Short mmCIF file of C-alpha atoms in Angstrom, two decimals:
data_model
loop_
_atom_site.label_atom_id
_atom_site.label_comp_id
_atom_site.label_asym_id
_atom_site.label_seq_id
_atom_site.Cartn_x
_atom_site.Cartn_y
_atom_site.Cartn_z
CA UNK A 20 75.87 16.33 37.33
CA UNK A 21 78.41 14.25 39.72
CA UNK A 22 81.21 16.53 40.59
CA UNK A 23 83.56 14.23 42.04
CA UNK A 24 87.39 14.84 41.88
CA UNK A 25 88.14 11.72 40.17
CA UNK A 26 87.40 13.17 36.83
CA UNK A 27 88.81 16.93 37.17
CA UNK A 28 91.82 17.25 35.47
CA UNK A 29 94.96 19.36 35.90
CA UNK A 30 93.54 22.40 34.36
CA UNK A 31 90.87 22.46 36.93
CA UNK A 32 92.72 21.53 39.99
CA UNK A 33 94.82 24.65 39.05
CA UNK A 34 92.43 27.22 38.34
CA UNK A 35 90.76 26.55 41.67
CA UNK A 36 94.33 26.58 43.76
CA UNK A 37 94.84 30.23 41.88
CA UNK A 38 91.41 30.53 43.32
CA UNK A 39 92.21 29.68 46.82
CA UNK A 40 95.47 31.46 46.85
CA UNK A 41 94.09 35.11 45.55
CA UNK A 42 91.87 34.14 48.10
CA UNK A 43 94.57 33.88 50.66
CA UNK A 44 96.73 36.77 49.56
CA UNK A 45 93.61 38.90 49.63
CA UNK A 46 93.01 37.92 53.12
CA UNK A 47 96.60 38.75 54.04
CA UNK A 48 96.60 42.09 52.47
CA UNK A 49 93.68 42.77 54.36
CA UNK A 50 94.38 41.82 57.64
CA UNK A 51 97.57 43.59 57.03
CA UNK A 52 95.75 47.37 56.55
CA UNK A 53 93.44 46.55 59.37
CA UNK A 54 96.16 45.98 61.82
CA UNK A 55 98.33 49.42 60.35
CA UNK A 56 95.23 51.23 61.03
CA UNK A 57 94.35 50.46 64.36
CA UNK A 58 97.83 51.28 65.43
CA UNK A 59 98.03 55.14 66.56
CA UNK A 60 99.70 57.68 63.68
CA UNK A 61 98.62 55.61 61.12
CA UNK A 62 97.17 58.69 59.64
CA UNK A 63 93.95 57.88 60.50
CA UNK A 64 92.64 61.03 62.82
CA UNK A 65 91.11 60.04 65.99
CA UNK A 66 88.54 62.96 67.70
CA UNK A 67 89.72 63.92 71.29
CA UNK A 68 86.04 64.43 71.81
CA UNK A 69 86.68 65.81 75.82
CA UNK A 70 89.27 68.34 74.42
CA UNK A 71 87.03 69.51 71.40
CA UNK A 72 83.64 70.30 73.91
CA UNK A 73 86.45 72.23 76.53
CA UNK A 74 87.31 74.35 73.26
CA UNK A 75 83.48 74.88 72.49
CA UNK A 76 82.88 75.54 76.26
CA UNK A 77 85.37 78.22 76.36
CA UNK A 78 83.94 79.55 73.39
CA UNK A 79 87.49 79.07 71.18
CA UNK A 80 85.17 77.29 68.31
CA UNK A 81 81.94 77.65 67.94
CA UNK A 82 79.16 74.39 67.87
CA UNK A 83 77.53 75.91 64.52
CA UNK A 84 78.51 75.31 61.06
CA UNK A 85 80.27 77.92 59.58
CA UNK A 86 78.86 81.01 58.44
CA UNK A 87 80.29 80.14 54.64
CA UNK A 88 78.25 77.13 54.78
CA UNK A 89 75.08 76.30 53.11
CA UNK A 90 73.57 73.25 52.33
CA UNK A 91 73.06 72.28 48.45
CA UNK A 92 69.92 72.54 46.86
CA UNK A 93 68.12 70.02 45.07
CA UNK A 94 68.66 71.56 41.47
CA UNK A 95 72.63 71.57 42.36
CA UNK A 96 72.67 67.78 43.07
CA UNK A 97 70.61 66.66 39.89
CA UNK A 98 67.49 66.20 42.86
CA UNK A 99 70.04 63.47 44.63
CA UNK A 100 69.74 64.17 48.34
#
């Protein structure tokens, strides 16, 4: 099968520029989010990690789950673990 461009026609040429430029947009839109979220209150939460283990340390929260918590059980998650 030769696929040169001398026998594409119109309709081809412009499904594959639609092609490229979803392509393009998509890229855009992406880079777009990426850079909103790296910038700081982008309502992404960052951990202060130092100022949580100072909290644990002086014993203001405690490095356990809580006491609410237990895990699920095999028969509650269809045997998906």
């Amino acid at each position: 099968m030769n696929l040169s461009t001398r026998h594409w026609h119109a309709r081809e040429a412009r499904f594959l520029g639609l092609i490229a430029l979803s392509l393009v947009l998509i890229a855009l839109g992406l880079e777009d989010a990426l850079r909103a979220a790296a910038q700081p209150g982008s309502g992404y939460r960052m951990l202060d990690r130092k100022a949580l283990e100072r909290r644990i340390q002086a014993g203001e929260l405690s490095d356990r789950e809580a006491g609410w918590y237990q895990p699920s059980t095999p028969d509650e998650t269809g045997g998906a673990e």
